Short mmCIF file of C-alpha atoms in Angstrom, two decimals:
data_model
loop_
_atom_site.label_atom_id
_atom_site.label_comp_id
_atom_site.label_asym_id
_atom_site.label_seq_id
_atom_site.Cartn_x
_atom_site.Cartn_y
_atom_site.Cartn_z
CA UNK L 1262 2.29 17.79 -2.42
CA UNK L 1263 3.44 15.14 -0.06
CA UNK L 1264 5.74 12.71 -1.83
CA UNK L 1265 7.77 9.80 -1.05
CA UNK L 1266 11.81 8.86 -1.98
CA UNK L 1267 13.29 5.69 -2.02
CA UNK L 1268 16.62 6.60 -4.06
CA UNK L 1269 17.46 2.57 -4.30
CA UNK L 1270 15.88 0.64 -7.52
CA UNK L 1271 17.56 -2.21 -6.37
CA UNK L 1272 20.07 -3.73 -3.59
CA UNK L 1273 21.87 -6.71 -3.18
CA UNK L 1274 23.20 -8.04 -0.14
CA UNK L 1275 24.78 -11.10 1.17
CA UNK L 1276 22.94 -13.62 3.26
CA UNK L 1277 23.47 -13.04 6.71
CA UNK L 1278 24.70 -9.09 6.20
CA UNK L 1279 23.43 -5.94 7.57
CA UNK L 1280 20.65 -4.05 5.79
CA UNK L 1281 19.75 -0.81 5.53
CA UNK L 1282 16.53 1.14 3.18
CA UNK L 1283 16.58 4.33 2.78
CA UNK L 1284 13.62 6.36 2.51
CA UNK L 1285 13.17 10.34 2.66
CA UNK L 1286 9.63 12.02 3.08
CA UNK L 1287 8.39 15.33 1.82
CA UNK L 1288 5.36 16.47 3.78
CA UNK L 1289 4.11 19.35 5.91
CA UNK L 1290 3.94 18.19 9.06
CA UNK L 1291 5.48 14.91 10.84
CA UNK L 1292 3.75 12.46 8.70
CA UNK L 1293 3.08 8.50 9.59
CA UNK L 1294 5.41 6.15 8.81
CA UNK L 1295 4.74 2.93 7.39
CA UNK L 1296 7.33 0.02 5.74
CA UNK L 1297 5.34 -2.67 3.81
CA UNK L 1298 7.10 -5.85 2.18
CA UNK L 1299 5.47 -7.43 -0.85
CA UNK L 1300 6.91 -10.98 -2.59
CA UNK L 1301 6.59 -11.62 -6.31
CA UNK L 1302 2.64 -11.86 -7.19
CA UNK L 1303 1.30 -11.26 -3.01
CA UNK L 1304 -0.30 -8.41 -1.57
CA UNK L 1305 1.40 -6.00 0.78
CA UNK L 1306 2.57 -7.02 4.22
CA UNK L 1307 3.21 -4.24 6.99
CA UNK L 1308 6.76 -4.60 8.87
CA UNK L 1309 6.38 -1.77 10.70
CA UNK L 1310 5.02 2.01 11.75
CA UNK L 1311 5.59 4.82 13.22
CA UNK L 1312 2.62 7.44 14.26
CA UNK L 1313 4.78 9.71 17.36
CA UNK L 1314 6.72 8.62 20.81
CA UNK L 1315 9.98 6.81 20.41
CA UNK L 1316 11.88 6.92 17.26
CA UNK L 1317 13.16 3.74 16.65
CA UNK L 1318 10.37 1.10 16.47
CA UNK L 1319 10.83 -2.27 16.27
CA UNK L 1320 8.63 -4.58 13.34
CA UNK L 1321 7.94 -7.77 12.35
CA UNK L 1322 10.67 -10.38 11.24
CA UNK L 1323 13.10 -8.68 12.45
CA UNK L 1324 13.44 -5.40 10.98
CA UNK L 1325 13.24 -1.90 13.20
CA UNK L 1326 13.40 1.41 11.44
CA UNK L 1327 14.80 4.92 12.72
CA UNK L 1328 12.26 8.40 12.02
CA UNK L 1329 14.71 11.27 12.02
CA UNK L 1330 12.97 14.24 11.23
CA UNK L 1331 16.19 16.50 11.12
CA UNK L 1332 16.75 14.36 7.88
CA UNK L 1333 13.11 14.01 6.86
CA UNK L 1334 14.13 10.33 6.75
CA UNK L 1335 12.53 6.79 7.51
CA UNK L 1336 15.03 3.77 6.97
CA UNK L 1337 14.46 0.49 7.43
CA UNK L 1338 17.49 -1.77 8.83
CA UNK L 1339 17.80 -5.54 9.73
CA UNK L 1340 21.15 -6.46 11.24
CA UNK L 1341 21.63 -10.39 9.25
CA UNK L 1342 19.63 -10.87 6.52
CA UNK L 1343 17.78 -14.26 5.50
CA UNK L 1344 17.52 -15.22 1.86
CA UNK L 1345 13.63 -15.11 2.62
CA UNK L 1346 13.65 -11.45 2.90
CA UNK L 1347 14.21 -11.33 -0.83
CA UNK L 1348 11.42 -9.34 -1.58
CA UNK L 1349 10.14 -5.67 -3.08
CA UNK L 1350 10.19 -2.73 -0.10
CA UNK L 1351 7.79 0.32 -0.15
CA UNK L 1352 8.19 2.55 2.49
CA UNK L 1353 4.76 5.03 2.88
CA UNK L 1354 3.53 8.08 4.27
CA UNK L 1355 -0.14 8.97 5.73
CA UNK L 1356 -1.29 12.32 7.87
CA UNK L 1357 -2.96 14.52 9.95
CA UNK L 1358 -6.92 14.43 7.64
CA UNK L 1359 -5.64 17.83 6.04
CA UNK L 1360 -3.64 15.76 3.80
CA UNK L 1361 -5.68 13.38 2.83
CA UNK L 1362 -6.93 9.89 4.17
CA UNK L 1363 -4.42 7.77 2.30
CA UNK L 1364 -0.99 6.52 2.55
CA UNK L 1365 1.66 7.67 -0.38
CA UNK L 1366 3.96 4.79 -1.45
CA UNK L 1367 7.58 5.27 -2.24
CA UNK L 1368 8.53 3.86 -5.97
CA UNK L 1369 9.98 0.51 -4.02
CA UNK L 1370 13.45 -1.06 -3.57
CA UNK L 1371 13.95 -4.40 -4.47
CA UNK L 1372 16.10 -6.76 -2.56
CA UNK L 1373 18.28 -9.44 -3.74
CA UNK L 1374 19.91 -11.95 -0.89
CA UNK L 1375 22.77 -13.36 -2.40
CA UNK L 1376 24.08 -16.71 -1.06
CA UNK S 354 -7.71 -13.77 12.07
CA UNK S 355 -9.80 -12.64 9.25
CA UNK S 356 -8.26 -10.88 6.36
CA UNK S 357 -9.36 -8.48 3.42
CA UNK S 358 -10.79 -10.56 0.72
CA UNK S 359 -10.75 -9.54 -2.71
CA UNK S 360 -12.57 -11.20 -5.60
CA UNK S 361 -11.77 -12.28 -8.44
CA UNK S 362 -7.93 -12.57 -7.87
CA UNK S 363 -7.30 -12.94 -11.68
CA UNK S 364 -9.50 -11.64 -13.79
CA UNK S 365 -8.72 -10.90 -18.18
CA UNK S 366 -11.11 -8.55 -19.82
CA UNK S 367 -11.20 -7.45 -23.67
CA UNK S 368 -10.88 -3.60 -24.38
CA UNK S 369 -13.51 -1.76 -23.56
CA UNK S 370 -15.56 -4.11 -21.81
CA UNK S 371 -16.57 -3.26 -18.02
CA UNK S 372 -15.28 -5.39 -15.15
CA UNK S 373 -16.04 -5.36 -11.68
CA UNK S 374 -13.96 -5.94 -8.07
CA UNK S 375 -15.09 -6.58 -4.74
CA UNK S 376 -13.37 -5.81 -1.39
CA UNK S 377 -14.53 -7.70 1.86
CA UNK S 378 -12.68 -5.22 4.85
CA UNK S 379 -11.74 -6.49 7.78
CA UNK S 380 -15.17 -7.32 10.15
CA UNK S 381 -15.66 -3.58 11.85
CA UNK S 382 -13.44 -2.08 9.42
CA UNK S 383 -15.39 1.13 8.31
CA UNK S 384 -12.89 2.46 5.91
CA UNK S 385 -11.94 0.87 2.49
CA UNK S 386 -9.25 1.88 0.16
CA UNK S 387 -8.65 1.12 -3.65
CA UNK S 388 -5.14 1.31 -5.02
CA UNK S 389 -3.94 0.42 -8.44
CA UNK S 390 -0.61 -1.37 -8.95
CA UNK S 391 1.01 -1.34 -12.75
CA UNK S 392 3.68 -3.70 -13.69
CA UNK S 393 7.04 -2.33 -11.62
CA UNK S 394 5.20 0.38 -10.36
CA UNK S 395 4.46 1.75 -6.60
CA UNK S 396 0.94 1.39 -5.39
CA UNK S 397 -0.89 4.89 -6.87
CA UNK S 398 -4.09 5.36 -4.79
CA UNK S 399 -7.29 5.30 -6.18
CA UNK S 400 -10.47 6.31 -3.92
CA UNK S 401 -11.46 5.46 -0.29
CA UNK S 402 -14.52 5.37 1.66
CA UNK S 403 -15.21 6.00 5.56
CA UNK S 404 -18.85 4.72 6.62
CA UNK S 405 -20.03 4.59 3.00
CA UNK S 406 -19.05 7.94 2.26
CA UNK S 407 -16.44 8.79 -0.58
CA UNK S 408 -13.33 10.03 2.01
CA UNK S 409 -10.75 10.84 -0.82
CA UNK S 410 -9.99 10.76 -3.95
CA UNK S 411 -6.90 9.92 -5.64
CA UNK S 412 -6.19 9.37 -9.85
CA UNK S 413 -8.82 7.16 -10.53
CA UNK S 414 -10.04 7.63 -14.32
CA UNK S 415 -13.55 9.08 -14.80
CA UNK S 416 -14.04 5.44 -16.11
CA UNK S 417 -13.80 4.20 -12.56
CA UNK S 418 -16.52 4.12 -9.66
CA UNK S 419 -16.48 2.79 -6.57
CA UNK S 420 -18.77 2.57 -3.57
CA UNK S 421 -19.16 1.55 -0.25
CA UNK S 422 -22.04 -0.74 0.62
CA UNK S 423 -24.10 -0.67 3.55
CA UNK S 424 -22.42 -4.08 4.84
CA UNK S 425 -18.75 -1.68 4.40
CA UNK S 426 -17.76 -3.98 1.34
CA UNK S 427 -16.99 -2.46 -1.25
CA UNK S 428 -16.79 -2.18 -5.49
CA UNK S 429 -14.91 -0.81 -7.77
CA UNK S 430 -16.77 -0.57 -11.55
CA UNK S 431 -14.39 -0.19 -14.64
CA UNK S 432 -15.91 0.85 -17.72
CA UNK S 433 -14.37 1.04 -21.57
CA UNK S 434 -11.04 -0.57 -20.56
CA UNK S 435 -8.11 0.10 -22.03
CA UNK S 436 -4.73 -1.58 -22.11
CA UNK S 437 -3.07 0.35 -19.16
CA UNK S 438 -5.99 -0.70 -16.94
CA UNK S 439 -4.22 -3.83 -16.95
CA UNK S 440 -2.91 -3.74 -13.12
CA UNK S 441 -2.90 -5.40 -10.03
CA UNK S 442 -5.73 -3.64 -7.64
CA UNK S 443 -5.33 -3.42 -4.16
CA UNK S 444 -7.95 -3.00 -1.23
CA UNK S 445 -7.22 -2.46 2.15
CA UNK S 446 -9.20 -1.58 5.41
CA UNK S 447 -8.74 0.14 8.04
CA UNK S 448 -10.93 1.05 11.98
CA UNK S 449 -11.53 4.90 11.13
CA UNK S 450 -9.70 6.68 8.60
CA UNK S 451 -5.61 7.01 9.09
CA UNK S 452 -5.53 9.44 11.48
CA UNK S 453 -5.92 6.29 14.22
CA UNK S 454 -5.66 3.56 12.19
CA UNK S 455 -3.09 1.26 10.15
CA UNK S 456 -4.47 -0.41 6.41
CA UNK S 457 -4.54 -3.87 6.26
CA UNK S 458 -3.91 -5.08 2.69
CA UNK S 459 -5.77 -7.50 0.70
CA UNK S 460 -3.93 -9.65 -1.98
CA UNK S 461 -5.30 -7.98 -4.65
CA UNK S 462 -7.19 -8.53 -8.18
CA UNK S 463 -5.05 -8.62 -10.87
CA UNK S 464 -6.74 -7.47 -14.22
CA UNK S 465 -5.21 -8.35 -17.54
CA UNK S 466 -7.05 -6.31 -20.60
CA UNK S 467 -6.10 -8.09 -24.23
#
């Protein structure tokens, strides 16, 4: 079964450092790619996709993410930080209809911006 | 632009009574999505619908319907609840399924069963 990883619980970073979320996929076939933000109590906000053409795609408030599917692997990466981005990350999978007509959410990494 | 509405955004139940959400997709969103949120948990999907026909299924309890209404809103029934029911719910919408489309999330209805 398809199945998403997001190995970090948590991470911490200093305002204004580089980011990076790492998420790893385990599907049949090149899945689509989705990161979705959601803050304390909201609903979930997409930052970004990928569906096929060009692997680095560029999202919403400044975040871009990198498909490598030598590494089966989806990250998401902002290069400075903002103490607004403190906020829960699920990165998500979706296919071809074979699989299913739903996305498959990683179990989340929470970000914490330090000052 | 319009959103997905969801109704009610709170809503507290006792055990085993039945409660009841609503999704409002997108306008000319045809597909509808339920997804159930527990407290630190990942979004676990639920059902979905595609022109008012069930499209997939997920782990929704036997004690869950749903359906997709003529007008593409849909509801999501919740019979004999129990205490792990208590979650926040999610709808989203989408133009055709996900082969060619991207969800667009509602806030949710968060259910609290005492």
């Amino acid at each position: 079964a398809q199945s998403v990883t997001q190995p970090d619980i948590h991470i911490t970073v200093s305002e204004g450092a580089s980011l990076e979320l790492r998420c790893n996929y385990s599907y049949g076939a090149t899945p689509y790619l989705f990161w979705y933000v959601q803050s304390p109590g909201q609903g979930l906000q997409l930052l970004l996709k990928y569906f096929s053409g060009d692997t680095l795609v560029q999202g919403i408030k400044g975040f871009e993410a990198e498909f490598k599917r030598s590494q089966s692997s989806f990250n998401l990466r902002k290069p400075s930080v903002h103490w607004s981005d403190a906020a829960e990350y699920f990165c998500a999978v979706g296919g071809p209809m074979e699989y299913g007509n739903k996305l498959v959410f990683g179990a989340g990494t929470i970000l914490r911006v330090k000052s | 632009a319009a959103g997905v509405i969801q109704s009610p955004r709170h809503l507290i139940k006792e055990k085993r009574e039945t409660a009841t959400l609503k999704c409002y997709p997108i306008p000319r969103h045809d597909t509808v999505y339920w997804y159930q949120q527990g407290p630190g948990q990942d979004p676990q999907f639920l059902i979905s619908f595609y022109e008012k026909m069930q499209s997939d299924k997920g782990s929704i309890p036997d004690r869950f319907s749903a359906q997709q209404f003529s007008d593409y809103h849909s509801e999501l029934n919740m019979s004999s609840l129990e205490l792990g029911d208590s979650a926040l719910y999610f709808c989203a919408s989408s133009i055709g399924q996900l082969l060619t489309g991207e969800l667009f999330f509602g806030e949710g209805s968060r259910l609290t069963v005492l």
